mmCIF file of N, CA and C in Angstrom:
data_model
loop_
_atom_site.group_PDB
_atom_site.id
_atom_site.type_symbol
_atom_site.label_atom_id
_atom_site.label_comp_id
_atom_site.label_asym_id
_atom_site.label_seq_id
_atom_site.Cartn_x
_atom_site.Cartn_y
_atom_site.Cartn_z
ATOM 1 N N UNK V 13 -24.427 -173.187 44.766
ATOM 2 C CA UNK V 13 -24.302 -172.361 45.946
ATOM 3 C C UNK V 13 -24.138 -170.922 45.516
ATOM 4 N N UNK V 14 -24.878 -170.023 46.125
ATOM 5 C CA UNK V 14 -24.800 -168.616 45.785
ATOM 6 C C UNK V 14 -23.729 -167.924 46.598
ATOM 7 N N UNK V 15 -23.034 -167.008 45.988
ATOM 8 C CA UNK V 15 -22.027 -166.213 46.656
ATOM 9 C C UNK V 15 -22.272 -164.742 46.424
ATOM 10 N N UNK V 16 -21.594 -163.906 47.131
ATOM 11 C CA UNK V 16 -21.805 -162.463 47.006
ATOM 12 C C UNK V 16 -20.490 -161.825 46.566
ATOM 13 N N UNK V 17 -20.578 -161.071 45.444
ATOM 14 C CA UNK V 17 -19.436 -160.263 44.995
ATOM 15 C C UNK V 17 -19.983 -158.874 44.705
ATOM 16 N N UNK V 18 -19.165 -158.006 44.120
ATOM 17 C CA UNK V 18 -19.584 -156.648 43.922
ATOM 18 C C UNK V 18 -20.307 -156.432 42.594
ATOM 19 N N UNK V 19 -19.805 -156.979 41.503
ATOM 20 C CA UNK V 19 -20.413 -156.741 40.192
ATOM 21 C C UNK V 19 -20.033 -157.887 39.272
ATOM 22 N N UNK V 20 -20.869 -158.125 38.258
ATOM 23 C CA UNK V 20 -20.612 -159.169 37.295
ATOM 24 C C UNK V 20 -21.093 -158.758 35.909
ATOM 25 N N UNK V 21 -20.770 -159.541 34.890
ATOM 26 C CA UNK V 21 -21.195 -159.262 33.550
ATOM 27 C C UNK V 21 -21.952 -160.464 32.998
ATOM 28 N N UNK V 22 -22.734 -160.279 31.929
ATOM 29 C CA UNK V 22 -23.455 -161.362 31.304
ATOM 30 C C UNK V 22 -23.647 -161.061 29.842
ATOM 31 N N UNK V 23 -24.231 -162.033 29.119
ATOM 32 C CA UNK V 23 -24.521 -161.857 27.700
ATOM 33 C C UNK V 23 -26.014 -161.964 27.470
ATOM 34 N N UNK V 24 -26.476 -161.397 26.368
ATOM 35 C CA UNK V 24 -27.912 -161.391 26.060
ATOM 36 C C UNK V 24 -28.198 -162.473 25.011
ATOM 37 N N UNK V 25 -29.357 -163.076 25.166
ATOM 38 C CA UNK V 25 -29.925 -163.984 24.159
ATOM 39 C C UNK V 25 -31.337 -164.257 24.605
ATOM 40 N N UNK V 26 -32.041 -165.069 23.892
ATOM 41 C CA UNK V 26 -33.378 -165.407 24.344
ATOM 42 C C UNK V 26 -34.237 -165.961 23.236
ATOM 43 N N UNK V 27 -34.964 -167.016 23.537
ATOM 44 C CA UNK V 27 -35.982 -167.565 22.670
ATOM 45 C C UNK V 27 -36.938 -168.372 23.554
ATOM 46 N N UNK V 28 -37.954 -168.962 22.942
ATOM 47 C CA UNK V 28 -39.018 -169.628 23.709
ATOM 48 C C UNK V 28 -38.814 -171.104 23.932
ATOM 49 N N UNK V 29 -37.752 -171.693 23.419
ATOM 50 C CA UNK V 29 -37.511 -173.116 23.614
ATOM 51 C C UNK V 29 -37.086 -173.380 25.064
ATOM 52 N N UNK V 30 -37.466 -174.523 25.625
ATOM 53 C CA UNK V 30 -36.967 -174.834 26.978
ATOM 54 C C UNK V 30 -35.455 -175.047 26.936
ATOM 55 N N UNK V 31 -34.758 -174.638 27.982
ATOM 56 C CA UNK V 31 -33.305 -174.800 27.979
ATOM 57 C C UNK V 31 -32.903 -176.257 28.136
ATOM 58 N N UNK V 32 -31.736 -176.634 27.597
ATOM 59 C CA UNK V 32 -31.234 -177.993 27.854
ATOM 60 C C UNK V 32 -30.956 -178.142 29.341
ATOM 61 N N UNK V 33 -30.754 -179.403 29.821
ATOM 62 C CA UNK V 33 -30.553 -179.611 31.265
ATOM 63 C C UNK V 33 -29.388 -178.866 31.887
ATOM 64 N N UNK V 34 -28.357 -178.550 31.109
ATOM 65 C CA UNK V 34 -27.197 -177.847 31.642
ATOM 66 C C UNK V 34 -27.363 -176.320 31.563
ATOM 67 N N UNK V 35 -28.527 -175.857 31.082
ATOM 68 C CA UNK V 35 -28.795 -174.431 31.011
ATOM 69 C C UNK V 35 -30.062 -174.107 31.798
ATOM 70 N N UNK V 36 -30.161 -172.882 32.264
ATOM 71 C CA UNK V 36 -31.366 -172.407 32.927
ATOM 72 C C UNK V 36 -31.708 -171.036 32.375
ATOM 73 N N UNK V 37 -32.917 -170.605 32.614
ATOM 74 C CA UNK V 37 -33.399 -169.287 32.159
ATOM 75 C C UNK V 37 -33.366 -168.333 33.347
ATOM 76 N N UNK V 38 -32.757 -167.138 33.150
ATOM 77 C CA UNK V 38 -32.716 -166.137 34.203
ATOM 78 C C UNK V 38 -34.167 -165.727 34.529
ATOM 79 N N UNK V 39 -34.562 -165.804 35.803
ATOM 80 C CA UNK V 39 -35.950 -165.492 36.161
ATOM 81 C C UNK V 39 -36.219 -163.978 36.166
ATOM 82 N N UNK V 40 -37.468 -163.576 35.992
ATOM 83 C CA UNK V 40 -37.824 -162.169 36.067
ATOM 84 C C UNK V 40 -37.872 -161.732 37.536
ATOM 85 N N UNK V 41 -37.081 -160.748 37.911
ATOM 86 C CA UNK V 41 -37.046 -160.324 39.329
ATOM 87 C C UNK V 41 -37.213 -158.824 39.489
ATOM 88 N N UNK V 42 -37.379 -158.099 38.387
ATOM 89 C CA UNK V 42 -37.552 -156.646 38.462
ATOM 90 C C UNK V 42 -38.757 -156.308 39.341
ATOM 91 N N UNK V 43 -38.541 -155.363 40.256
ATOM 92 C CA UNK V 43 -39.621 -154.920 41.149
ATOM 93 C C UNK V 43 -39.711 -155.723 42.430
ATOM 94 N N UNK V 44 -39.009 -156.849 42.518
ATOM 95 C CA UNK V 44 -39.029 -157.675 43.735
ATOM 96 C C UNK V 44 -38.119 -157.078 44.799
ATOM 97 N N UNK V 45 -38.342 -157.511 46.023
ATOM 98 C CA UNK V 45 -37.376 -157.186 47.082
ATOM 99 C C UNK V 45 -36.073 -157.908 46.775
ATOM 100 N N UNK V 46 -34.977 -157.420 47.318
ATOM 101 C CA UNK V 46 -33.692 -158.056 47.089
ATOM 102 C C UNK V 46 -33.706 -159.491 47.564
ATOM 103 N N UNK V 47 -34.291 -159.726 48.732
ATOM 104 C CA UNK V 47 -34.341 -161.096 49.276
ATOM 105 C C UNK V 47 -35.110 -162.036 48.340
ATOM 106 N N UNK V 48 -36.248 -161.589 47.804
ATOM 107 C CA UNK V 48 -37.017 -162.420 46.877
ATOM 108 C C UNK V 48 -36.249 -162.677 45.587
ATOM 109 N N UNK V 49 -35.550 -161.682 45.094
ATOM 110 C CA UNK V 49 -34.752 -161.839 43.868
ATOM 111 C C UNK V 49 -33.644 -162.862 44.083
ATOM 112 N N UNK V 50 -32.951 -162.774 45.198
ATOM 113 C CA UNK V 50 -31.876 -163.728 45.509
ATOM 114 C C UNK V 50 -32.438 -165.140 45.588
ATOM 115 N N UNK V 51 -33.582 -165.293 46.230
ATOM 116 C CA UNK V 51 -34.212 -166.611 46.352
ATOM 117 C C UNK V 51 -34.558 -167.177 44.979
ATOM 118 N N UNK V 52 -35.113 -166.338 44.087
ATOM 119 C CA UNK V 52 -35.487 -166.799 42.739
ATOM 120 C C UNK V 52 -34.267 -167.194 41.920
ATOM 121 N N UNK V 53 -33.218 -166.407 42.005
ATOM 122 C CA UNK V 53 -32.010 -166.694 41.239
ATOM 123 C C UNK V 53 -31.306 -167.912 41.745
ATOM 124 N N UNK V 54 -31.138 -168.024 43.053
ATOM 125 C CA UNK V 54 -30.495 -169.200 43.620
ATOM 126 C C UNK V 54 -31.339 -170.475 43.390
ATOM 127 N N UNK V 55 -32.657 -170.296 43.350
ATOM 128 C CA UNK V 55 -33.551 -171.421 43.116
ATOM 129 C C UNK V 55 -33.395 -172.011 41.705
ATOM 130 N N UNK V 56 -32.820 -171.261 40.786
ATOM 131 C CA UNK V 56 -32.551 -171.758 39.441
ATOM 132 C C UNK V 56 -31.151 -172.356 39.306
ATOM 133 N N UNK V 57 -30.416 -172.406 40.416
ATOM 134 C CA UNK V 57 -29.073 -172.960 40.355
ATOM 135 C C UNK V 57 -28.053 -171.963 39.858
ATOM 136 N N UNK V 58 -28.342 -170.693 40.005
ATOM 137 C CA UNK V 58 -27.417 -169.624 39.580
ATOM 138 C C UNK V 58 -26.735 -168.996 40.793
ATOM 139 N N UNK V 59 -25.653 -168.292 40.574
ATOM 140 C CA UNK V 59 -25.023 -167.496 41.610
ATOM 141 C C UNK V 59 -25.366 -166.045 41.320
ATOM 142 N N UNK V 60 -25.013 -165.133 42.240
ATOM 143 C CA UNK V 60 -25.360 -163.737 41.997
ATOM 144 C C UNK V 60 -24.306 -162.797 42.507
ATOM 145 N N UNK V 61 -24.336 -161.578 41.990
ATOM 146 C CA UNK V 61 -23.525 -160.493 42.499
ATOM 147 C C UNK V 61 -24.469 -159.284 42.499
ATOM 148 N N UNK V 62 -24.051 -158.221 43.170
ATOM 149 C CA UNK V 62 -24.884 -157.034 43.251
ATOM 150 C C UNK V 62 -24.216 -155.848 42.579
ATOM 151 N N UNK V 63 -25.031 -155.061 41.900
ATOM 152 C CA UNK V 63 -24.609 -153.768 41.416
ATOM 153 C C UNK V 63 -25.529 -152.759 42.089
ATOM 154 N N UNK V 64 -25.008 -152.041 43.033
ATOM 155 C CA UNK V 64 -25.809 -151.161 43.888
ATOM 156 C C UNK V 64 -25.704 -149.713 43.469
ATOM 157 N N UNK V 65 -26.857 -149.035 43.446
ATOM 158 C CA UNK V 65 -26.909 -147.614 43.176
ATOM 159 C C UNK V 65 -27.679 -146.945 44.303
ATOM 160 N N UNK V 66 -27.032 -146.008 44.967
ATOM 161 C CA UNK V 66 -27.710 -145.300 46.036
ATOM 162 C C UNK V 66 -28.565 -144.202 45.441
ATOM 163 N N UNK V 67 -29.830 -144.161 45.822
ATOM 164 C CA UNK V 67 -30.776 -143.145 45.333
ATOM 165 C C UNK V 67 -31.567 -142.621 46.507
ATOM 166 N N UNK V 68 -31.441 -141.339 46.756
ATOM 167 C CA UNK V 68 -32.206 -140.740 47.852
ATOM 168 C C UNK V 68 -33.699 -140.973 47.659
ATOM 169 N N UNK V 69 -34.362 -141.352 48.735
ATOM 170 C CA UNK V 69 -35.792 -141.571 48.692
ATOM 171 C C UNK V 69 -36.237 -142.967 48.295
ATOM 172 N N UNK V 70 -35.293 -143.829 47.922
ATOM 173 C CA UNK V 70 -35.674 -145.209 47.631
ATOM 174 C C UNK V 70 -36.178 -145.824 48.922
ATOM 175 N N UNK V 71 -37.419 -146.331 48.926
ATOM 176 C CA UNK V 71 -38.022 -146.784 50.180
ATOM 177 C C UNK V 71 -37.314 -147.990 50.774
ATOM 178 N N UNK V 72 -37.056 -148.972 49.998
ATOM 179 C CA UNK V 72 -36.365 -150.180 50.414
ATOM 180 C C UNK V 72 -35.446 -150.577 49.278
ATOM 181 N N UNK V 73 -34.467 -151.448 49.509
ATOM 182 C CA UNK V 73 -33.704 -151.941 48.377
ATOM 183 C C UNK V 73 -34.651 -152.571 47.333
ATOM 184 N N UNK V 74 -34.639 -152.039 46.122
ATOM 185 C CA UNK V 74 -35.542 -152.497 45.077
ATOM 186 C C UNK V 74 -34.746 -152.948 43.875
ATOM 187 N N UNK V 75 -35.098 -154.104 43.347
ATOM 188 C CA UNK V 75 -34.434 -154.652 42.185
ATOM 189 C C UNK V 75 -34.960 -153.958 40.927
ATOM 190 N N UNK V 76 -34.055 -153.441 40.110
ATOM 191 C CA UNK V 76 -34.439 -152.754 38.887
ATOM 192 C C UNK V 76 -34.071 -153.546 37.629
ATOM 193 N N UNK V 77 -33.432 -154.690 37.805
ATOM 194 C CA UNK V 77 -33.125 -155.539 36.664
ATOM 195 C C UNK V 77 -31.950 -156.461 36.956
ATOM 196 N N UNK V 78 -31.593 -157.249 35.919
ATOM 197 C CA UNK V 78 -30.471 -158.162 36.029
ATOM 198 C C UNK V 78 -29.645 -158.104 34.753
ATOM 199 N N UNK V 79 -28.427 -158.548 34.885
ATOM 200 C CA UNK V 79 -27.545 -158.791 33.727
ATOM 201 C C UNK V 79 -27.001 -160.181 33.910
ATOM 202 N N UNK V 80 -27.282 -161.061 32.965
ATOM 203 C CA UNK V 80 -28.108 -160.947 31.780
ATOM 204 C C UNK V 80 -29.580 -160.734 32.145
ATOM 205 N N UNK V 81 -30.380 -160.222 31.192
ATOM 206 C CA UNK V 81 -31.774 -159.926 31.490
ATOM 207 C C UNK V 81 -32.614 -161.164 31.645
ATOM 208 N N UNK V 82 -33.769 -161.000 32.293
ATOM 209 C CA UNK V 82 -34.732 -162.083 32.469
ATOM 210 C C UNK V 82 -35.030 -162.730 31.120
ATOM 211 N N UNK V 83 -35.162 -164.043 31.126
ATOM 212 C CA UNK V 83 -35.454 -164.781 29.918
ATOM 213 C C UNK V 83 -34.239 -165.292 29.162
ATOM 214 N N UNK V 84 -33.040 -164.839 29.571
ATOM 215 C CA UNK V 84 -31.817 -165.247 28.906
ATOM 216 C C UNK V 84 -31.435 -166.662 29.366
ATOM 217 N N UNK V 85 -31.014 -167.501 28.450
ATOM 218 C CA UNK V 85 -30.493 -168.835 28.795
ATOM 219 C C UNK V 85 -29.019 -168.699 29.193
ATOM 220 N N UNK V 86 -28.666 -169.298 30.319
ATOM 221 C CA UNK V 86 -27.294 -169.260 30.810
ATOM 222 C C UNK V 86 -26.927 -170.646 31.325
ATOM 223 N N UNK V 87 -25.640 -170.947 31.397
ATOM 224 C CA UNK V 87 -25.225 -172.247 31.964
ATOM 225 C C UNK V 87 -25.613 -172.303 33.436
ATOM 226 N N UNK V 88 -26.045 -173.458 33.912
ATOM 227 C CA UNK V 88 -26.324 -173.650 35.339
ATOM 228 C C UNK V 88 -25.056 -173.275 36.098
ATOM 229 N N UNK V 89 -25.221 -172.500 37.180
ATOM 230 C CA UNK V 89 -24.090 -172.053 37.994
ATOM 231 C C UNK V 89 -23.525 -170.707 37.567
ATOM 232 N N UNK V 90 -24.058 -170.134 36.450
ATOM 233 C CA UNK V 90 -23.575 -168.834 35.991
ATOM 234 C C UNK V 90 -23.930 -167.735 36.991
ATOM 235 N N UNK V 91 -23.161 -166.651 36.946
ATOM 236 C CA UNK V 91 -23.416 -165.481 37.792
ATOM 237 C C UNK V 91 -24.392 -164.539 37.112
ATOM 238 N N UNK V 92 -25.361 -164.067 37.876
ATOM 239 C CA UNK V 92 -26.301 -163.047 37.441
ATOM 240 C C UNK V 92 -26.085 -161.819 38.327
ATOM 241 N N UNK V 93 -25.939 -160.686 37.674
ATOM 242 C CA UNK V 93 -25.802 -159.429 38.432
ATOM 243 C C UNK V 93 -27.192 -158.890 38.701
ATOM 244 N N UNK V 94 -27.504 -158.683 39.955
ATOM 245 C CA UNK V 94 -28.770 -158.077 40.368
ATOM 246 C C UNK V 94 -28.516 -156.588 40.537
ATOM 247 N N UNK V 95 -29.245 -155.774 39.764
ATOM 248 C CA UNK V 95 -29.104 -154.302 39.877
ATOM 249 C C UNK V 95 -30.149 -153.809 40.851
ATOM 250 N N UNK V 96 -29.693 -153.121 41.883
ATOM 251 C CA UNK V 96 -30.582 -152.706 42.967
ATOM 252 C C UNK V 96 -30.358 -151.229 43.304
ATOM 253 N N UNK V 97 -31.449 -150.520 43.602
ATOM 254 C CA UNK V 97 -31.353 -149.137 44.079
ATOM 255 C C UNK V 97 -31.770 -149.133 45.559
ATOM 256 N N UNK V 98 -31.170 -148.225 46.350
ATOM 257 C CA UNK V 98 -31.429 -148.173 47.762
ATOM 258 C C UNK V 98 -31.088 -146.805 48.309
ATOM 259 N N UNK V 99 -31.521 -146.562 49.535
ATOM 260 C CA UNK V 99 -31.162 -145.342 50.223
ATOM 261 C C UNK V 99 -30.599 -145.758 51.589
ATOM 262 N N UNK V 100 -29.333 -146.157 51.617
ATOM 263 C CA UNK V 100 -28.728 -146.614 52.864
ATOM 264 C C UNK V 100 -27.857 -147.821 52.630
ATOM 265 N N UNK V 101 -27.722 -148.671 53.615
ATOM 266 C CA UNK V 101 -26.867 -149.849 53.566
ATOM 267 C C UNK V 101 -27.694 -151.063 53.160
ATOM 268 N N UNK V 102 -27.159 -151.897 52.274
ATOM 269 C CA UNK V 102 -27.805 -153.112 51.849
ATOM 270 C C UNK V 102 -27.155 -154.302 52.528
ATOM 271 N N UNK V 103 -27.926 -155.111 53.219
ATOM 272 C CA UNK V 103 -27.450 -156.378 53.804
ATOM 273 C C UNK V 103 -28.127 -157.517 53.072
ATOM 274 N N UNK V 104 -27.363 -158.520 52.670
ATOM 275 C CA UNK V 104 -27.907 -159.632 51.885
ATOM 276 C C UNK V 104 -27.595 -160.918 52.604
ATOM 277 N N UNK V 105 -28.622 -161.777 52.708
ATOM 278 C CA UNK V 105 -28.456 -163.108 53.232
ATOM 279 C C UNK V 105 -27.914 -163.963 52.077
ATOM 280 N N UNK V 106 -26.777 -164.601 52.249
ATOM 281 C CA UNK V 106 -26.171 -165.415 51.200
ATOM 282 C C UNK V 106 -26.770 -166.797 51.289
ATOM 283 N N UNK V 107 -27.290 -167.306 50.149
ATOM 284 C CA UNK V 107 -27.883 -168.634 50.156
ATOM 285 C C UNK V 107 -26.829 -169.695 49.981
ATOM 286 N N UNK V 108 -27.154 -170.904 50.355
ATOM 287 C CA UNK V 108 -26.183 -171.980 50.167
ATOM 288 C C UNK V 108 -26.543 -173.210 50.861
#
């Protein structure tokens, strides 16, 4: 089940082997809409938090990356921080 918090931390790693059943790979979400990124992350059995940066002129909330980065193996249920830029208020639909 995905939940919403303010910020989270992660660790880096990565290789090309498939993850064991109790691990998943963080999906690539850079450049996606926030809603699409949340769907992809929750679809892997992960939870998420947001790190928001307000930037004048940002057209819509745009995902600029994650922590841990895409391709990193993490335990199923781990939290992934979605880094997003926006110009205004961000509303997120919480999956579950």
